[in-house]
Short mmCIF file of C-alpha atoms and ligand atoms in Angstrom, two decimals:
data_model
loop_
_atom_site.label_atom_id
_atom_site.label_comp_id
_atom_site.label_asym_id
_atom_site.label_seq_id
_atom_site.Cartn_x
_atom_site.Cartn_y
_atom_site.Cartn_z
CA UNK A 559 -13.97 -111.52 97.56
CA UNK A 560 -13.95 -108.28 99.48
CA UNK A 561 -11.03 -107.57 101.27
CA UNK A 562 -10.50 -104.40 103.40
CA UNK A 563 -7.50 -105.94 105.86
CA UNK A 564 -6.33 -102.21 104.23
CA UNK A 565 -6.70 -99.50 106.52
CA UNK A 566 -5.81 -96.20 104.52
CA UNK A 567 -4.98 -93.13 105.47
CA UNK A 568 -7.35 -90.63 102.97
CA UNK A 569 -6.51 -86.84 102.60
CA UNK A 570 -9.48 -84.69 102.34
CA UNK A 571 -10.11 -80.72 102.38
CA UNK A 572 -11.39 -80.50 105.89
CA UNK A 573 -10.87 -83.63 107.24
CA UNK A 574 -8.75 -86.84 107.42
CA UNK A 575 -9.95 -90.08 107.32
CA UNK A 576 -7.15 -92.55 109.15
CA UNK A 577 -7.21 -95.85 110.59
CA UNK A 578 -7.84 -96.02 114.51
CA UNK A 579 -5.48 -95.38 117.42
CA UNK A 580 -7.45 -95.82 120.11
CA UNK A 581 -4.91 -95.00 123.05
CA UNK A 582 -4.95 -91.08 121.26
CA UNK A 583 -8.56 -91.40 120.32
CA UNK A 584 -10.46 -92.68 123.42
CA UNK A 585 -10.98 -89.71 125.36
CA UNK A 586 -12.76 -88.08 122.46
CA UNK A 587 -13.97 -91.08 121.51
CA UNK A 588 -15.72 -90.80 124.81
CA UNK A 589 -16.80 -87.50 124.04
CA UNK A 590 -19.21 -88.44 121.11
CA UNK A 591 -20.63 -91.81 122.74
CA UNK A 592 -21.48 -89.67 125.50
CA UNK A 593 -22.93 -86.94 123.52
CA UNK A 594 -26.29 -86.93 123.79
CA UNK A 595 -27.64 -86.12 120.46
CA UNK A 596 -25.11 -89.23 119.36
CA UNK A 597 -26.93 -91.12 121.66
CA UNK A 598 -30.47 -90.42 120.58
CA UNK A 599 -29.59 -90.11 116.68
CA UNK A 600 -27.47 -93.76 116.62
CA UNK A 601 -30.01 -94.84 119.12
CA UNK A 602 -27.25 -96.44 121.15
CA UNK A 603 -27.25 -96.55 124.73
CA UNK A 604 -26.15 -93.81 127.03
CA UNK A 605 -24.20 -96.80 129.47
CA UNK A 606 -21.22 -98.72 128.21
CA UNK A 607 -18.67 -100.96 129.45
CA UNK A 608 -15.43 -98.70 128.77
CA UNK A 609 -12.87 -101.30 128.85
CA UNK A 610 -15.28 -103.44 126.13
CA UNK A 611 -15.55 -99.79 124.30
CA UNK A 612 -11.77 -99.53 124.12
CA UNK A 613 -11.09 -103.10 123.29
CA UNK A 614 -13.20 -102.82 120.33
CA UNK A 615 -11.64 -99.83 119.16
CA UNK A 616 -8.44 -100.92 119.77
CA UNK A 617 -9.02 -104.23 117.29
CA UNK A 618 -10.50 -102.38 114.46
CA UNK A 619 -7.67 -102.43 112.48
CA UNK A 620 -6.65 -105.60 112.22
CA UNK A 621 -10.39 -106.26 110.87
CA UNK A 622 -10.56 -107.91 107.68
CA UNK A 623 -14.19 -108.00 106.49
CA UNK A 624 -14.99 -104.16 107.33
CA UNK A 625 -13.52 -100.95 107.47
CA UNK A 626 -13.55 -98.38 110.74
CA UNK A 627 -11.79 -95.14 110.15
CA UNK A 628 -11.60 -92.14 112.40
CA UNK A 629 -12.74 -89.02 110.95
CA UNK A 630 -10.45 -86.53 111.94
CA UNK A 631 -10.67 -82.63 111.69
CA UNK A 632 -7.51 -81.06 109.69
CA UNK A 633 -7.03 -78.22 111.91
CA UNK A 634 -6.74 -79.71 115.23
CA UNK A 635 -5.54 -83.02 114.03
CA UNK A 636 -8.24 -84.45 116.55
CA UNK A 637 -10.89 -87.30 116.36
CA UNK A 638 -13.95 -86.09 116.04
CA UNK A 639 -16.18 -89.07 114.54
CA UNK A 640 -16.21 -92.30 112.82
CA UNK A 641 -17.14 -93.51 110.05
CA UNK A 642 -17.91 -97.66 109.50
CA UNK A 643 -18.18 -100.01 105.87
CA UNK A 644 -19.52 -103.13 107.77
CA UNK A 645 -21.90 -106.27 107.43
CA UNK A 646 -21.02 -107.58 104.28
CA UNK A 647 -23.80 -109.28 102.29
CA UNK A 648 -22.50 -111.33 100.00
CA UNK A 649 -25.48 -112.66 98.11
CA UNK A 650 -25.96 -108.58 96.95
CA UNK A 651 -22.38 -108.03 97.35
CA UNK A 652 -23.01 -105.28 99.72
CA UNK A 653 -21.99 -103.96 102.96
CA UNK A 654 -23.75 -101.58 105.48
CA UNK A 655 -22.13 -97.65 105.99
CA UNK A 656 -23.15 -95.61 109.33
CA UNK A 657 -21.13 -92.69 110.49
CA UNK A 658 -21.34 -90.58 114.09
CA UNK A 659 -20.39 -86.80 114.33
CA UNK A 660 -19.46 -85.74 118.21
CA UNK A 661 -20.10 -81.78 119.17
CA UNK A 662 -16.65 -81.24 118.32
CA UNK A 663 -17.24 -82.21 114.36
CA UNK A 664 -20.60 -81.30 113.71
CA UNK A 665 -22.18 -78.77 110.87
CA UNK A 666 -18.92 -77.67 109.34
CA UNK A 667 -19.30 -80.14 106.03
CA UNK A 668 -17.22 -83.38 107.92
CA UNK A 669 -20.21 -86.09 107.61
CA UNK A 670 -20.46 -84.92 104.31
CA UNK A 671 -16.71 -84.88 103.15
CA UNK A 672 -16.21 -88.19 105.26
CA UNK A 673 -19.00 -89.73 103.32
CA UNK A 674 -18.23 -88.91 100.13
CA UNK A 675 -14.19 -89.98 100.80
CA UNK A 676 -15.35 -93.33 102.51
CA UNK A 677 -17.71 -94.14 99.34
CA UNK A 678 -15.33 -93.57 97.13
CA UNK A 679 -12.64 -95.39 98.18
CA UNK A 680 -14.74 -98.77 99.21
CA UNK A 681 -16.12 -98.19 95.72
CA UNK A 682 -12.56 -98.10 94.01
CA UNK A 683 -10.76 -100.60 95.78
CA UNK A 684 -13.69 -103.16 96.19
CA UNK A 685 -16.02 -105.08 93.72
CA UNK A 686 -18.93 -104.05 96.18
CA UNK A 687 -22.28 -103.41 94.10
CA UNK A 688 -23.79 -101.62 96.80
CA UNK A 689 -23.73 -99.90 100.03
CA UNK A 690 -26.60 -99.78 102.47
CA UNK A 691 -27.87 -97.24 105.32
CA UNK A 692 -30.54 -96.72 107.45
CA UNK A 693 -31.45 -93.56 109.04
CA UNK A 694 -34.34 -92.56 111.65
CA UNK A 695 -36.86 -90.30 110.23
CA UNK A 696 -35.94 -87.58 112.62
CA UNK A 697 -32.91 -87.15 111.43
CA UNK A 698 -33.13 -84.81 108.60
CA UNK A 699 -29.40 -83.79 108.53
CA UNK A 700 -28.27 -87.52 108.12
CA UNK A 701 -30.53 -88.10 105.43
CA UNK A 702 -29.84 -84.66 103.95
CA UNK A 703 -25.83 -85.75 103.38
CA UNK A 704 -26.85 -89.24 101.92
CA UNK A 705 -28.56 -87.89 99.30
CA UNK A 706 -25.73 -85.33 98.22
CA UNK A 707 -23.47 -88.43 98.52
CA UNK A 708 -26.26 -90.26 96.12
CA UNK A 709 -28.05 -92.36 98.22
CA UNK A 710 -31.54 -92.93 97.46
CA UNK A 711 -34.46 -94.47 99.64
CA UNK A 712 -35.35 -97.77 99.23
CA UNK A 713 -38.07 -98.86 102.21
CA UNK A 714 -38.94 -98.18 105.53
CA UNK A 715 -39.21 -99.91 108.63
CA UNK A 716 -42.18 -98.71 110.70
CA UNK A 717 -41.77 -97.88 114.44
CA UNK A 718 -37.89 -98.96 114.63
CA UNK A 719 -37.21 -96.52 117.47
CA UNK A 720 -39.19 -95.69 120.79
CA UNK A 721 -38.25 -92.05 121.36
CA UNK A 722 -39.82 -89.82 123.99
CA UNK A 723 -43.17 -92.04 123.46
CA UNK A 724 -42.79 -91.66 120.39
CA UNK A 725 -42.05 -94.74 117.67
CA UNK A 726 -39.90 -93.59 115.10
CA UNK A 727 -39.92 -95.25 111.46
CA UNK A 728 -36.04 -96.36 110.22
CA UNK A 729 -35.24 -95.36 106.62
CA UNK A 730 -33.03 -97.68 104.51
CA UNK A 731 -31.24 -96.19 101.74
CA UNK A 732 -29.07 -97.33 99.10
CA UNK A 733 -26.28 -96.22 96.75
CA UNK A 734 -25.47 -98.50 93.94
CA UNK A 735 -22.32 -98.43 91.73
CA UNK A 736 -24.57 -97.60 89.13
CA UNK A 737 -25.82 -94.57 90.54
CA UNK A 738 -22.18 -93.67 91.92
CA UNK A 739 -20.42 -93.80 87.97
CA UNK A 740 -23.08 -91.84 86.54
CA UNK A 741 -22.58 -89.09 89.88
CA UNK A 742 -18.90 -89.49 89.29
CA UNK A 743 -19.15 -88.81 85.64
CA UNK A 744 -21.70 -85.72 85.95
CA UNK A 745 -19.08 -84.60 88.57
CA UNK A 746 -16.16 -84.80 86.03
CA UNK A 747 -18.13 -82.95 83.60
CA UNK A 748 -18.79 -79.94 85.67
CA UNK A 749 -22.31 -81.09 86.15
C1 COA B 765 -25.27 -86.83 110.44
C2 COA B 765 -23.87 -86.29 110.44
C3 COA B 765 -22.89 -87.39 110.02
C4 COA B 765 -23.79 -85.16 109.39
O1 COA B 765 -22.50 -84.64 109.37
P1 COA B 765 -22.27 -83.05 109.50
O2 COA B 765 -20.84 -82.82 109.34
O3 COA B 765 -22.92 -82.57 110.75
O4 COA B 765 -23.10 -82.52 108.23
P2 COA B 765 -22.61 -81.53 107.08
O5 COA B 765 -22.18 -80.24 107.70
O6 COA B 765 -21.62 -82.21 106.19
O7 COA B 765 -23.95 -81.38 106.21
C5 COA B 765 -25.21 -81.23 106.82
C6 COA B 765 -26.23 -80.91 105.74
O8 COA B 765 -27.53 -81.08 106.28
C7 COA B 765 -28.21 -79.83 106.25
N1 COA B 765 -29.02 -79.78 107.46
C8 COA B 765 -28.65 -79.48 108.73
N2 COA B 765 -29.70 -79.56 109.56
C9 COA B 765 -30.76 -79.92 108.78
C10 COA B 765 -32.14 -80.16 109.05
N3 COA B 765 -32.63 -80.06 110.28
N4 COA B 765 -32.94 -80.51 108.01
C11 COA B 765 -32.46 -80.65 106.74
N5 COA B 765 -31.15 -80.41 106.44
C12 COA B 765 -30.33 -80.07 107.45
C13 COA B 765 -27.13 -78.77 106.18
O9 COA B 765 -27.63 -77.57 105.65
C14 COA B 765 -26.13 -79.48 105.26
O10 COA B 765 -26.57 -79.48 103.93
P3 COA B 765 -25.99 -78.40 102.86
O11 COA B 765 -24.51 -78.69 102.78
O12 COA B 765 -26.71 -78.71 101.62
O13 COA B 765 -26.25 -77.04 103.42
C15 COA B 765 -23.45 -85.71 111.84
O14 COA B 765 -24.19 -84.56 112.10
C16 COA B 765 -23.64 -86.72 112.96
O15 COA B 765 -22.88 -87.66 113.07
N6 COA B 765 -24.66 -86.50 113.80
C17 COA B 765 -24.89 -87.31 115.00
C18 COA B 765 -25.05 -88.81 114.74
C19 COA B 765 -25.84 -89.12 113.49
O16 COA B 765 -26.84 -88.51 113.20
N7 COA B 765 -25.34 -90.12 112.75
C20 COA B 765 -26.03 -90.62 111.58
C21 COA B 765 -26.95 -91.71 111.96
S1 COA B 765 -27.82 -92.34 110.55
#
């Protein structure tokens, strides 16, 4: 049974990782779904329905099966990202992380601070095996902070993405508790 009706509130260095509030949040949460290299590395469309947008943030936290926190920087106290445990497979007993960076956030450590904090604490507090991620191939800096987090690639999907003409392969990566302990006790040792 995986239960994450908990939405914590998790201190980091450079960031803070808190549950939503989307009436505070929206306007920058704007700001990254309109960003356009959100857009094109998410591969989300550029048009939304803003009343659906903030209706969906504004439920996240009563969620049950998943956990949506807002990533937010420690010196502005501002949102600048999200970062998402979702899908759960049961079977593996495994769930599915993605995270988005707006202009605000981006290159100053956050993804990889918010990754580490977010796999952590769904690794703690659940009995989760696994997590999951997938990642287009042109998006070196994604992949670059999964695999300082631990994440390893498992398979790809061929031509997941039509991009400027171009298809674009989708990576999927995995972490498994496994490979988290051993990181965790390498870390502990000074490794
Ligand atoms: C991907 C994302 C979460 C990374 O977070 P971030 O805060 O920008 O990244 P960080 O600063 O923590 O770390 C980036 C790392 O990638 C490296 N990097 C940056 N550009 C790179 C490139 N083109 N190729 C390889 N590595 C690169 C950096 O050097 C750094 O590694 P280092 O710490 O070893 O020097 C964030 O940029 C983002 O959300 N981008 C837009 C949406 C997106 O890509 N989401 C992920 C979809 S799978």
């Amino acid at each position: 049974m995986v239960d994450l009706s908990n939405k914590p509130t998790i201190i980091g260095k450079k960031i803070i990782l808190r549950p939503m509030k989307a009436a505070d949040d929206f306007p920058y949460i704007e700001e990254c779904l309109n960003d356009a290299e959100v857009v094109k590395l998410t591969g989300s469309s550029p048009e939304y329905d803003r009343e659906e947008v903030f209706h969906w943030y504004n439920t996240r936290n009563e969620q049950t099966n998943r956990l949506d926190l807002a990533i937010v920087d420690k010196t502005t106290n501002v949102f600048v990202g999200e970062i998402v445990v979702n899908e759960l497979d049961q079977l593996h007993q495994s769930m599915n992380l993605r995270i988005l960076i707006g202009p605000r956030g981006r290159d100053r450590g956050f993804g990889t601070e918010a990754t580490q904090l977010m796999v952590d604490y769904v690794l703690m507090n659940t009995v989760l095996n696994q997590l999951t991620l997938s990642v287009f191939a042109f998006n070196p800096r994604a992949r670059r902070v999964y695999e300082k987090v631990g994440f390893t690639m498992e398979s790809i999907d061929k031509n997941q993405l039509e991009y400027d003409g171009k298809q674009i392969d989708s990576i999927n990566m995995k972490l498994t508790r496994e490979n988290w302990l051993i990181k965790q006790n390498e870390k502990s040792a000074g490794r």
